[in-house]
PDB file of C-alpha atoms and ligand atoms in Angstrom:
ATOM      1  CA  UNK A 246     159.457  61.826  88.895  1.00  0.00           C
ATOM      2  CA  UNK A 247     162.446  61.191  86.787  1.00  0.00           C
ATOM      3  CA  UNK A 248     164.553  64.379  87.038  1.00  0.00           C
ATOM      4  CA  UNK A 249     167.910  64.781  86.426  1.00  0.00           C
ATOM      5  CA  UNK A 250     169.796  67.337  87.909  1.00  0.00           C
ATOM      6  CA  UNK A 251     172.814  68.106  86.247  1.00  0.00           C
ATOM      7  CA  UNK A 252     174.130  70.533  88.598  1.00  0.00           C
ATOM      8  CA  UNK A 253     174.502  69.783  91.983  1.00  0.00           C
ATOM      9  CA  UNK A 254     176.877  69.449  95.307  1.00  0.00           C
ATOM     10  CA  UNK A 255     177.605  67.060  98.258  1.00  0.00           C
ATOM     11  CA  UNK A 256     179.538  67.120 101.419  1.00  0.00           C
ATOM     12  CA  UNK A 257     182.419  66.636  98.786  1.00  0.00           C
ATOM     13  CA  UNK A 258     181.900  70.374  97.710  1.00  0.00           C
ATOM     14  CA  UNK A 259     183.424  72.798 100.979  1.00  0.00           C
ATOM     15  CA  UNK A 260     180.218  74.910 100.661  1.00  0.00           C
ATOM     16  CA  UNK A 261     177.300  71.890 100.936  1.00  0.00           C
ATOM     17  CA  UNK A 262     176.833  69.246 103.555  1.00  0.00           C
ATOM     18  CA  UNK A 263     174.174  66.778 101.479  1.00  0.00           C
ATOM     19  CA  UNK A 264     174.723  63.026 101.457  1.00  0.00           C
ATOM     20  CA  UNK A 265     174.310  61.106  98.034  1.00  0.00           C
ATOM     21  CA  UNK A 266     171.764  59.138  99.673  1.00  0.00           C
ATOM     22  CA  UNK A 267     169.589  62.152 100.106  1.00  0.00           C
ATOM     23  CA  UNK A 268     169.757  63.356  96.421  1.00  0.00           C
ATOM     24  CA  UNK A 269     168.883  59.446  95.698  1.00  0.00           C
ATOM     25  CA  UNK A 270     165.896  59.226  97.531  1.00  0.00           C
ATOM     26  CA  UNK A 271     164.795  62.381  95.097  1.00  0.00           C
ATOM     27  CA  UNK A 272     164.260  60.473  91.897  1.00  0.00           C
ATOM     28  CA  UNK A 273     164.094  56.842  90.650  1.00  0.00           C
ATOM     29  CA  UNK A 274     166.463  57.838  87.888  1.00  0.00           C
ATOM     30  CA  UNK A 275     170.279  58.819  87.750  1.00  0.00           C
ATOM     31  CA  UNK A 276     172.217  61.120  89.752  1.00  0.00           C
ATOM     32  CA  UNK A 277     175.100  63.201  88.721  1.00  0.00           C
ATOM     33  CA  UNK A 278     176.753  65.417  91.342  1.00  0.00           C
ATOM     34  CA  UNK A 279     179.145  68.105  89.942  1.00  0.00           C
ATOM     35  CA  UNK A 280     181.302  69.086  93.146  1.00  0.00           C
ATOM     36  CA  UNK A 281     183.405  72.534  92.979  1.00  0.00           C
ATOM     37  CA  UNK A 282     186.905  72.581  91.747  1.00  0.00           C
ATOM     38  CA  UNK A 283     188.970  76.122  92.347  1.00  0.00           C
ATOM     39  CA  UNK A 284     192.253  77.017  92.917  1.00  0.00           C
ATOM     40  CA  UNK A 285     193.230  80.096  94.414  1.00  0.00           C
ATOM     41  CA  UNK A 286     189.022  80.075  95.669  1.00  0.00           C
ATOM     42  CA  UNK A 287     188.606  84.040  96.249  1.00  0.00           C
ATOM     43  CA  UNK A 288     185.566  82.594  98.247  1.00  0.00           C
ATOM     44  CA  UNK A 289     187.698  80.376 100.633  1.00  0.00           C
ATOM     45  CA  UNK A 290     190.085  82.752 101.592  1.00  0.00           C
ATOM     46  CA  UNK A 291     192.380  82.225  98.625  1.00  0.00           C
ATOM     47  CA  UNK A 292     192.655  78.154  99.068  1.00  0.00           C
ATOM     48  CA  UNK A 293     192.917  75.938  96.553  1.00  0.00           C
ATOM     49  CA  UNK A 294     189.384  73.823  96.538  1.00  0.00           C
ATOM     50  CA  UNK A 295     189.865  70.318  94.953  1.00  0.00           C
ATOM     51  CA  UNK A 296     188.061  67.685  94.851  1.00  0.00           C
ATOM     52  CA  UNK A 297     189.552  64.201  96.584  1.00  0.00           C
ATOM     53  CA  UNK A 298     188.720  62.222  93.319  1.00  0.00           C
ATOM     54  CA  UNK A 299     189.618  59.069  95.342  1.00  0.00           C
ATOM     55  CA  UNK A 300     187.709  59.089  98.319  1.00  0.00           C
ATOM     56  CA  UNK A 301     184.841  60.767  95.559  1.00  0.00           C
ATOM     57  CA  UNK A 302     185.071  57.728  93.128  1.00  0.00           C
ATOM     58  CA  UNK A 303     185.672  54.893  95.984  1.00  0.00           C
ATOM     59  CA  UNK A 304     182.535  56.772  97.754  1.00  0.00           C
ATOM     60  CA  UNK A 305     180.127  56.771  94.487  1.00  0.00           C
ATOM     61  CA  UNK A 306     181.950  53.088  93.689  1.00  0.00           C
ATOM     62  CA  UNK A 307     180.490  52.056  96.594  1.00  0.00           C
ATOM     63  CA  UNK A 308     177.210  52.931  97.530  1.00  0.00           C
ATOM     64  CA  UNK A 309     176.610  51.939  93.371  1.00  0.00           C
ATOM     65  CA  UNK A 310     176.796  48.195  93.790  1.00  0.00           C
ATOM     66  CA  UNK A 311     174.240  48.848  96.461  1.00  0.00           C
ATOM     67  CA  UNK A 312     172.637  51.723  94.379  1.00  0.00           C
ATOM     68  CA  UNK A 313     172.063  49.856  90.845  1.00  0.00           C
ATOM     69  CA  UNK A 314     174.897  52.158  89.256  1.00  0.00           C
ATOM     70  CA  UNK A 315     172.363  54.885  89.647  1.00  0.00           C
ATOM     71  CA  UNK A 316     175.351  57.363  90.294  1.00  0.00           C
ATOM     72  CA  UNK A 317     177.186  59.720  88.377  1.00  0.00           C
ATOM     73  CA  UNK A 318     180.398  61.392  88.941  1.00  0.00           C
ATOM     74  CA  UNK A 319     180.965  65.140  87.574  1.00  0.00           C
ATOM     75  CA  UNK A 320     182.963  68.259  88.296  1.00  0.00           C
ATOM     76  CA  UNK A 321     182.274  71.707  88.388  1.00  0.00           C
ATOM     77  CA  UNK A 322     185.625  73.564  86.774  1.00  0.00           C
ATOM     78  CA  UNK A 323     186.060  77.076  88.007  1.00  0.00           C
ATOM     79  CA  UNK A 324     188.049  78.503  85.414  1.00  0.00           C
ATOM     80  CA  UNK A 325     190.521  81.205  85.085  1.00  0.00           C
ATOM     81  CA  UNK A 326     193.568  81.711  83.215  1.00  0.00           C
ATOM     82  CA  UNK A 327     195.978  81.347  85.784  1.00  0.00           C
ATOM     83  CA  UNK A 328     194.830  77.899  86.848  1.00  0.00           C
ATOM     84  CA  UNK A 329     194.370  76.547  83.530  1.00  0.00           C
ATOM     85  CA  UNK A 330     197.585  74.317  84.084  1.00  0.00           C
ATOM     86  CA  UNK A 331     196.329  73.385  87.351  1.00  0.00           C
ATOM     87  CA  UNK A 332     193.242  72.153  85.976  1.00  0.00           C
ATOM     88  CA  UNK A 333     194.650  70.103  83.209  1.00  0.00           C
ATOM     89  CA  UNK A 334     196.769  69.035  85.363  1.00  0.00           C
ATOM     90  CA  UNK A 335     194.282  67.840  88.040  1.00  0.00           C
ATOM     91  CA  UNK A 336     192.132  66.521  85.586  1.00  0.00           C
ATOM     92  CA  UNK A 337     194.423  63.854  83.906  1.00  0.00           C
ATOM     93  CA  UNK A 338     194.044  60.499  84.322  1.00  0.00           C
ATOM     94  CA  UNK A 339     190.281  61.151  86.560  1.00  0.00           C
ATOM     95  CA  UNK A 340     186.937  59.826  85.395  1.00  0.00           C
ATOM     96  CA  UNK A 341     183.842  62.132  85.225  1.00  0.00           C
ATOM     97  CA  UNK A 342     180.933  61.812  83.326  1.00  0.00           C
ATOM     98  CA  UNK A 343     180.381  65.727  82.801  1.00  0.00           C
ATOM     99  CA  UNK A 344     182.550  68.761  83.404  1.00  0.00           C
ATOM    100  CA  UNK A 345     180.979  71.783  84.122  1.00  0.00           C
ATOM    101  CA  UNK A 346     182.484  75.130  82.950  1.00  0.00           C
ATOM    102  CA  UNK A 347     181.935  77.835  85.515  1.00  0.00           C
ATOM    103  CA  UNK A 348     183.719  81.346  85.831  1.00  0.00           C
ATOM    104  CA  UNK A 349     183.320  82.418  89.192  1.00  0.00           C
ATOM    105  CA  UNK A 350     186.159  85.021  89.855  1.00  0.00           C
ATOM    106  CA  UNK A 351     189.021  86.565  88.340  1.00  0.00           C
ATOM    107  CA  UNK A 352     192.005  86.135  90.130  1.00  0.00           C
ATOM    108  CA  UNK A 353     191.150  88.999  92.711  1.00  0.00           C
ATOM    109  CA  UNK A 354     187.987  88.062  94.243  1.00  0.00           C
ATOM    110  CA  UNK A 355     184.349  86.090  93.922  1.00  0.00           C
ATOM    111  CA  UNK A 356     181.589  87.839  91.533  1.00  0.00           C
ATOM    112  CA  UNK A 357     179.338  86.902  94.702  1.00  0.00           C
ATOM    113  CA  UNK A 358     181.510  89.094  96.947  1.00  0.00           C
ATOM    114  CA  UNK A 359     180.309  92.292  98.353  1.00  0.00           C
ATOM    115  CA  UNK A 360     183.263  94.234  97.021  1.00  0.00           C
ATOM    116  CA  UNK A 361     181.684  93.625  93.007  1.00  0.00           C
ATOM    117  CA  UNK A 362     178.486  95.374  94.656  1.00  0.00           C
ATOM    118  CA  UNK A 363     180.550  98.483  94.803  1.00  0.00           C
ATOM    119  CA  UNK A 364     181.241  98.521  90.960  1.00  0.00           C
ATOM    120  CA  UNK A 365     179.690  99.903  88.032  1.00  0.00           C
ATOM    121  CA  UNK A 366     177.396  96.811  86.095  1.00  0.00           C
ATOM    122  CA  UNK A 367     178.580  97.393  82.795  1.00  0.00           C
ATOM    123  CA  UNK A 368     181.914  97.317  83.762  1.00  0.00           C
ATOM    124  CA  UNK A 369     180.845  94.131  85.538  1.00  0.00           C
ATOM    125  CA  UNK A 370     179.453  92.917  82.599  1.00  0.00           C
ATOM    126  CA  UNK A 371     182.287  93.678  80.567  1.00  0.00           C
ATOM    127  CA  UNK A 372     184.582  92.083  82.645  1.00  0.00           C
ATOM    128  CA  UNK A 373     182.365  88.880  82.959  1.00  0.00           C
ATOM    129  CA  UNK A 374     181.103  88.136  79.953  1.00  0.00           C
ATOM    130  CA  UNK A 375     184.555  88.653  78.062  1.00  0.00           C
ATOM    131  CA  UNK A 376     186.122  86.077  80.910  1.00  0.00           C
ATOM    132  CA  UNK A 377     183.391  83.509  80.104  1.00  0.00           C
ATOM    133  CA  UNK A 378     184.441  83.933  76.285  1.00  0.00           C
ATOM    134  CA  UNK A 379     188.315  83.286  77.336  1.00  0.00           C
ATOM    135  CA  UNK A 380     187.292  80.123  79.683  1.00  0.00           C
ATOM    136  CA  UNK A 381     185.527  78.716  76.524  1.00  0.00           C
ATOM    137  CA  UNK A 382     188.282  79.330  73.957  1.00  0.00           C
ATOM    138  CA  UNK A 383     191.028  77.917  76.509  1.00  0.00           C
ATOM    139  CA  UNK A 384     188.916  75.113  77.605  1.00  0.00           C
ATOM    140  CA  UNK A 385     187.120  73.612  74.986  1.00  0.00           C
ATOM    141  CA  UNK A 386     186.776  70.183  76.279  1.00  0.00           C
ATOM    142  CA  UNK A 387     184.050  71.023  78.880  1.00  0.00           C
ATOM    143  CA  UNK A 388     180.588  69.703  78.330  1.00  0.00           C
ATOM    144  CA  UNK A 389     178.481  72.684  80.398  1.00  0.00           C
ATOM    145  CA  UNK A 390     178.971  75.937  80.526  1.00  0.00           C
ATOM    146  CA  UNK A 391     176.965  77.028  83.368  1.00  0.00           C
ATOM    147  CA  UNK A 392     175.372  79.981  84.964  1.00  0.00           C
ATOM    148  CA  UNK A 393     176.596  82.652  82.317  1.00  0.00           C
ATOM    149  CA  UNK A 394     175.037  84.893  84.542  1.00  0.00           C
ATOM    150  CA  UNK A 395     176.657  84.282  87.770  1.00  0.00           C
ATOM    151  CA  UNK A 396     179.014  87.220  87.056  1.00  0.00           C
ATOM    152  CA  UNK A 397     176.067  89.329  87.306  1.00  0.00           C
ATOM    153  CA  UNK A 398     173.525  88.167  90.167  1.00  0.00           C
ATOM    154  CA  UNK A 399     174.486  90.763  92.344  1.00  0.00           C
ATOM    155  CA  UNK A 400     172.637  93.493  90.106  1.00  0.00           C
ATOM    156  CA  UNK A 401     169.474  94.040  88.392  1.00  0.00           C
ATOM    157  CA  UNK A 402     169.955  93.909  85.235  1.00  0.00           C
ATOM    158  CA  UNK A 403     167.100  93.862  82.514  1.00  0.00           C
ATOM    159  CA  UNK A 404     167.380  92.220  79.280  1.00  0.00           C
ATOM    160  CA  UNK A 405     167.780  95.924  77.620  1.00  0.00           C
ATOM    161  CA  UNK A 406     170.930  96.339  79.789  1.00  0.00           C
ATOM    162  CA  UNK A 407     172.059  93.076  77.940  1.00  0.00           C
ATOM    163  CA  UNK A 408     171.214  93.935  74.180  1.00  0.00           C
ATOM    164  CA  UNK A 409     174.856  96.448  74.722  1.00  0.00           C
ATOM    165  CA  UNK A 410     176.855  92.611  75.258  1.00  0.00           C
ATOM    166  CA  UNK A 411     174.986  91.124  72.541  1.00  0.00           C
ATOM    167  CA  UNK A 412     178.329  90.627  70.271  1.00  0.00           C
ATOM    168  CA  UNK A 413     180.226  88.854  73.567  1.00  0.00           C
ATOM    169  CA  UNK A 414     177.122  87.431  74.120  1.00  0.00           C
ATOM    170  CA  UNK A 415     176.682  85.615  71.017  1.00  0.00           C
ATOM    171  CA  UNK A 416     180.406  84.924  70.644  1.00  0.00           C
ATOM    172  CA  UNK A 417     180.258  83.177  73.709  1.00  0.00           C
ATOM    173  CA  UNK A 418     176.928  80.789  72.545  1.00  0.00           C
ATOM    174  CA  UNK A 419     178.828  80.586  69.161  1.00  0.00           C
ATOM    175  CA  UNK A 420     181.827  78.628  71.411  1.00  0.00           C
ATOM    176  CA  UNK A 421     179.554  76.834  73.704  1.00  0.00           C
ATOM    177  CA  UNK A 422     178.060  74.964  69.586  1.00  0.00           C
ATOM    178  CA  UNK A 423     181.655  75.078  68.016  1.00  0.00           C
ATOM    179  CA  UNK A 424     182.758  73.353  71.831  1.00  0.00           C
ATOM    180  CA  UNK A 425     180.393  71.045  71.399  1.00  0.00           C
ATOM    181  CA  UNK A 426     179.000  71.508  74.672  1.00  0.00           C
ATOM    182  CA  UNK A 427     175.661  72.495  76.214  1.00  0.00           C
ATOM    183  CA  UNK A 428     174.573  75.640  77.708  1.00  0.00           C
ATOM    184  CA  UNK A 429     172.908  75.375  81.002  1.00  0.00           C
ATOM    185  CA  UNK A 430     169.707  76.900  82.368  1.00  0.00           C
ATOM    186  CA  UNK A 431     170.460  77.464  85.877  1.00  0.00           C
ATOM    187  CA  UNK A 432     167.107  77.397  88.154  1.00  0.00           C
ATOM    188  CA  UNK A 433     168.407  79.032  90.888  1.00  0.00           C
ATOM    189  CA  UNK A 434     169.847  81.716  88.537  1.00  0.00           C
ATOM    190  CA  UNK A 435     166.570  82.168  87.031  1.00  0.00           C
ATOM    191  CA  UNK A 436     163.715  81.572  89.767  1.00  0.00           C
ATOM    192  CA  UNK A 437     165.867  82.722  92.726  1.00  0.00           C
ATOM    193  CA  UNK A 438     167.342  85.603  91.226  1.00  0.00           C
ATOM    194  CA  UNK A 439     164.837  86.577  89.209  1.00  0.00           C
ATOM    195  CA  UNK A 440     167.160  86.283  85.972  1.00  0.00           C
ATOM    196  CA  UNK A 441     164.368  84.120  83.895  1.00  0.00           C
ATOM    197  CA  UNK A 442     163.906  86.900  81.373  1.00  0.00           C
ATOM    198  CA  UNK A 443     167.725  87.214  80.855  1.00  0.00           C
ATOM    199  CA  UNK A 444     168.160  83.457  80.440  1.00  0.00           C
ATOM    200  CA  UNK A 445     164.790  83.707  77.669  1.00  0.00           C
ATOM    201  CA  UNK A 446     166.877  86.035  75.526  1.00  0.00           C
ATOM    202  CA  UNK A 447     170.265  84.052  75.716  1.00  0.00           C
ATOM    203  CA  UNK A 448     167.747  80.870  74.465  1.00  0.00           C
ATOM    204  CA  UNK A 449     166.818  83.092  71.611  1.00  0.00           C
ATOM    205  CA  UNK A 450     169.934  84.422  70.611  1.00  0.00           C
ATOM    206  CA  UNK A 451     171.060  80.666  71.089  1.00  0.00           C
ATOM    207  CA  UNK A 452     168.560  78.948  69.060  1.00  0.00           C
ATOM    208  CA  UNK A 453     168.932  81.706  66.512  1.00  0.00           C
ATOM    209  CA  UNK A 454     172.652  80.603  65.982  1.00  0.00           C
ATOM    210  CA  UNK A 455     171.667  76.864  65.556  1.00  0.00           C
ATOM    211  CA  UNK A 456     172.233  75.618  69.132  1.00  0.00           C
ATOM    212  CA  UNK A 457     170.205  72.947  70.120  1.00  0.00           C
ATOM    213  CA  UNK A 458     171.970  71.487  73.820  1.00  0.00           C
ATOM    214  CA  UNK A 459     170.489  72.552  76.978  1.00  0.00           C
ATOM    215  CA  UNK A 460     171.103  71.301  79.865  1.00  0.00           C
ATOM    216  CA  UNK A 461     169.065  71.986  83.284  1.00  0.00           C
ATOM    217  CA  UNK A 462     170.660  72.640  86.585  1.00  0.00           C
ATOM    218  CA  UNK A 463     169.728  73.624  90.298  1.00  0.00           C
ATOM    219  CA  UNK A 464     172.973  74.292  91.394  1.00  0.00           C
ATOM    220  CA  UNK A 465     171.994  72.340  94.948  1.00  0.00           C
ATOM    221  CA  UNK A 466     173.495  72.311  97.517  1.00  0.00           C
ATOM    222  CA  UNK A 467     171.291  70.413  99.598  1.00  0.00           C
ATOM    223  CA  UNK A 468     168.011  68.103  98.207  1.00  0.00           C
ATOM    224  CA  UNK A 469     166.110  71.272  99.179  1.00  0.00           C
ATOM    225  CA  UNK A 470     166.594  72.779  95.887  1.00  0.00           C
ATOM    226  CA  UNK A 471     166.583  69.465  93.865  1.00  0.00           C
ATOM    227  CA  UNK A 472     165.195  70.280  90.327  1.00  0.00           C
ATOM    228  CA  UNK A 473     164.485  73.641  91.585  1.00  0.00           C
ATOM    229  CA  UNK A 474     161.600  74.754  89.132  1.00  0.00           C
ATOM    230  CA  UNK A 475     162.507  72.286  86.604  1.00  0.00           C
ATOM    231  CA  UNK A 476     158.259  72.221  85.995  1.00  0.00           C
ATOM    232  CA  UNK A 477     158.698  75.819  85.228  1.00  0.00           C
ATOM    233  CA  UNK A 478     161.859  75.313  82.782  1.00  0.00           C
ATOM    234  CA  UNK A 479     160.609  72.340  80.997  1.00  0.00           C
ATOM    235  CA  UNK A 480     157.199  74.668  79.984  1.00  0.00           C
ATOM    236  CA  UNK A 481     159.549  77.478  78.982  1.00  0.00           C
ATOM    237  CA  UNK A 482     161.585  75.355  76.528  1.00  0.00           C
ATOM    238  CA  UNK A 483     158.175  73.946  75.130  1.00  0.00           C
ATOM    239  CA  UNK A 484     156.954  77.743  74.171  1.00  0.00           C
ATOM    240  CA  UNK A 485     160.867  77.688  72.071  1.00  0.00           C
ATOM    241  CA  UNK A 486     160.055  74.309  70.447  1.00  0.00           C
ATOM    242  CA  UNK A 487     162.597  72.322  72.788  1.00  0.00           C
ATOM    243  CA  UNK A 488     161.440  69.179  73.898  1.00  0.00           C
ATOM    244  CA  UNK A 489     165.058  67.498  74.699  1.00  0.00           C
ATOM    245  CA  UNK A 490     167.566  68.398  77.172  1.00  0.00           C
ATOM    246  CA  UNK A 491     171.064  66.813  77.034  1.00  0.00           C
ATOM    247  CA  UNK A 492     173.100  65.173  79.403  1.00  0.00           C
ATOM    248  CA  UNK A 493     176.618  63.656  79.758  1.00  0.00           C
ATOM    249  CA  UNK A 494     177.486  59.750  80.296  1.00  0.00           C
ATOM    250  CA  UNK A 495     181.355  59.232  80.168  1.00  0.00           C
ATOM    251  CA  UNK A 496     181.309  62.584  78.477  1.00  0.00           C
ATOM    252  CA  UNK A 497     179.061  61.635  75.595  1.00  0.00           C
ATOM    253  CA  UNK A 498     175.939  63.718  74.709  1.00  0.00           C
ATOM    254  CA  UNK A 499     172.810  61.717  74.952  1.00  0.00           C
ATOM    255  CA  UNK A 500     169.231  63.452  74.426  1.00  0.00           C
ATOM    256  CA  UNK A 501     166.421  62.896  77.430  1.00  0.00           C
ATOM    257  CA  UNK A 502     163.248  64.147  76.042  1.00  0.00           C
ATOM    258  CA  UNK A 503     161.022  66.637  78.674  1.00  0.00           C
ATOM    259  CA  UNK A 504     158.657  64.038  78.354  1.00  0.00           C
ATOM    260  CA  UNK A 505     160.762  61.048  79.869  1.00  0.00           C
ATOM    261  CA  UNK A 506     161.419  63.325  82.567  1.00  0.00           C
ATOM    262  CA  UNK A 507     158.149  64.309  84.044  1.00  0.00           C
ATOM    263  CA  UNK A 508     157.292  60.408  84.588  1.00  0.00           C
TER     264      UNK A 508
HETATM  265 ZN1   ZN B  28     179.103  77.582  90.195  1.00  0.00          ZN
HETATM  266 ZN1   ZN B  29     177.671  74.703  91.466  1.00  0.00          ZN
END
């Protein structure tokens, strides 16, 4: 099968251990990884988590000649305001095919922490979704936004909790078309936790407002979640209409149809 992850982690990523050979052996197509950059990274005790883009690119650089160029190189950017320079700055001169956009804190600590467990969820949500809207007006030149519910996975929240964030909501689809970029449907968001019918009304809402770029994502961090439920997705866009998903090569769009991918 020809699936292409476009959200995924190696050994180059602090939290996953998985060789590029592994995630290889997975398809007979391309391979992007997207490996975590965050400074001040709430999650690793405040460090700054960046990526060594040369032993990275010398790494992919090398096991390509023996690969047929069958790798990809991408980054996952975990935004927040006060990195933004730091980010730019890291970024310059460096190579990647895709950037992902992800908000996963706020300066004070991880959404995945237990200390966001002890808060209200609409306050969560406020807080959340309104930092996703900044990270996509201050960083424009992503191609992904990813998991827009990441903020979030540590409640149960139905989509009639959601319809109250509808204008942020929407605002924040409205940036990821104006940004050019596409919006991700994260399988481990939506199969492993359980946020499938959230991500069905953000499709709607999405479609509705004339977007058109998805892009699918595991988020692995090891081959054992490889396309994780990508079967599953692929049906769910058909019931919308969608039978493309886009990816990123050098940062340019180009449209895979579901089709091409279940060979
Ligand atoms: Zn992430
Ligand atoms: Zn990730």
């Amino acid at each position: 099968m020809v699936m292409y992850d476009q959200h995924m982690h190696t050994y180059f990523s602090p939290d996953a251990s998985e060789t590029f050979e592994a995630y290889l052996k997975q398809t007979t197509g391309p391979i992007v990884t997207t490996e975590h950059l965050d400074f001040n990274d709430c999650y690793n005790g405040g460090q700054d988590t960046v990526l060594n883009y040369d032993d990275y690119s010398n790494r992919i650089d090398q096991l390509n000649t023996k690969y047929d160029n069958r790798i990809r190189k991408g980054i996952e950017i975990g935004y927040t305001k006060d990195s933004h320079q730091q980010i730019t700055d890291y970024l310059k001169g460096k190579k990647f095919d895709v950037q992902l956009l992800s908000v996963h804190q706020n300066g004070e600590y991880d959404f995945l922490q237990p200390v966001v467990k002890e808060k209200e969820a609409q306050d969560v949500m406020d807080e959340y979704f309104s930092l996703l809207l900044e990270a996509l007006e201050n960083f424009p030149t992503a191609n992904v936004l990813s998991h827009f519910d990441y903020g979030i996975r540590l409640f149960d929240v139905s989509v009639e909790d959601l319809q109250d964030y509808q204008e942020v909501l929407k605002a924040v689809l409205q940036k990821v078309i104006d940004n050019k970029m596409a919006f991700e449907l994260n399988t481990r968001s939506m199969y492993q936790y359980g946020n499938v019918a959230l991500y069905e009304q953000m499709i709607s809402w999405y479609l509705a407002l004339g977007g058109s770029s998805f892009s699918l994502g595991s988020d692995a961090h090891s081959i054992d979640y490889y396309g994780f439920y990508f079967g599953e997705t692929m049906t769910l866009l058909e019931k919308y209409n969608i039978s493309k998903v886009t990816v990123f090569e050098q940062q340019k769009q180009k449209e895979l149809t579901l089709d091409s991918l279940r060979k």
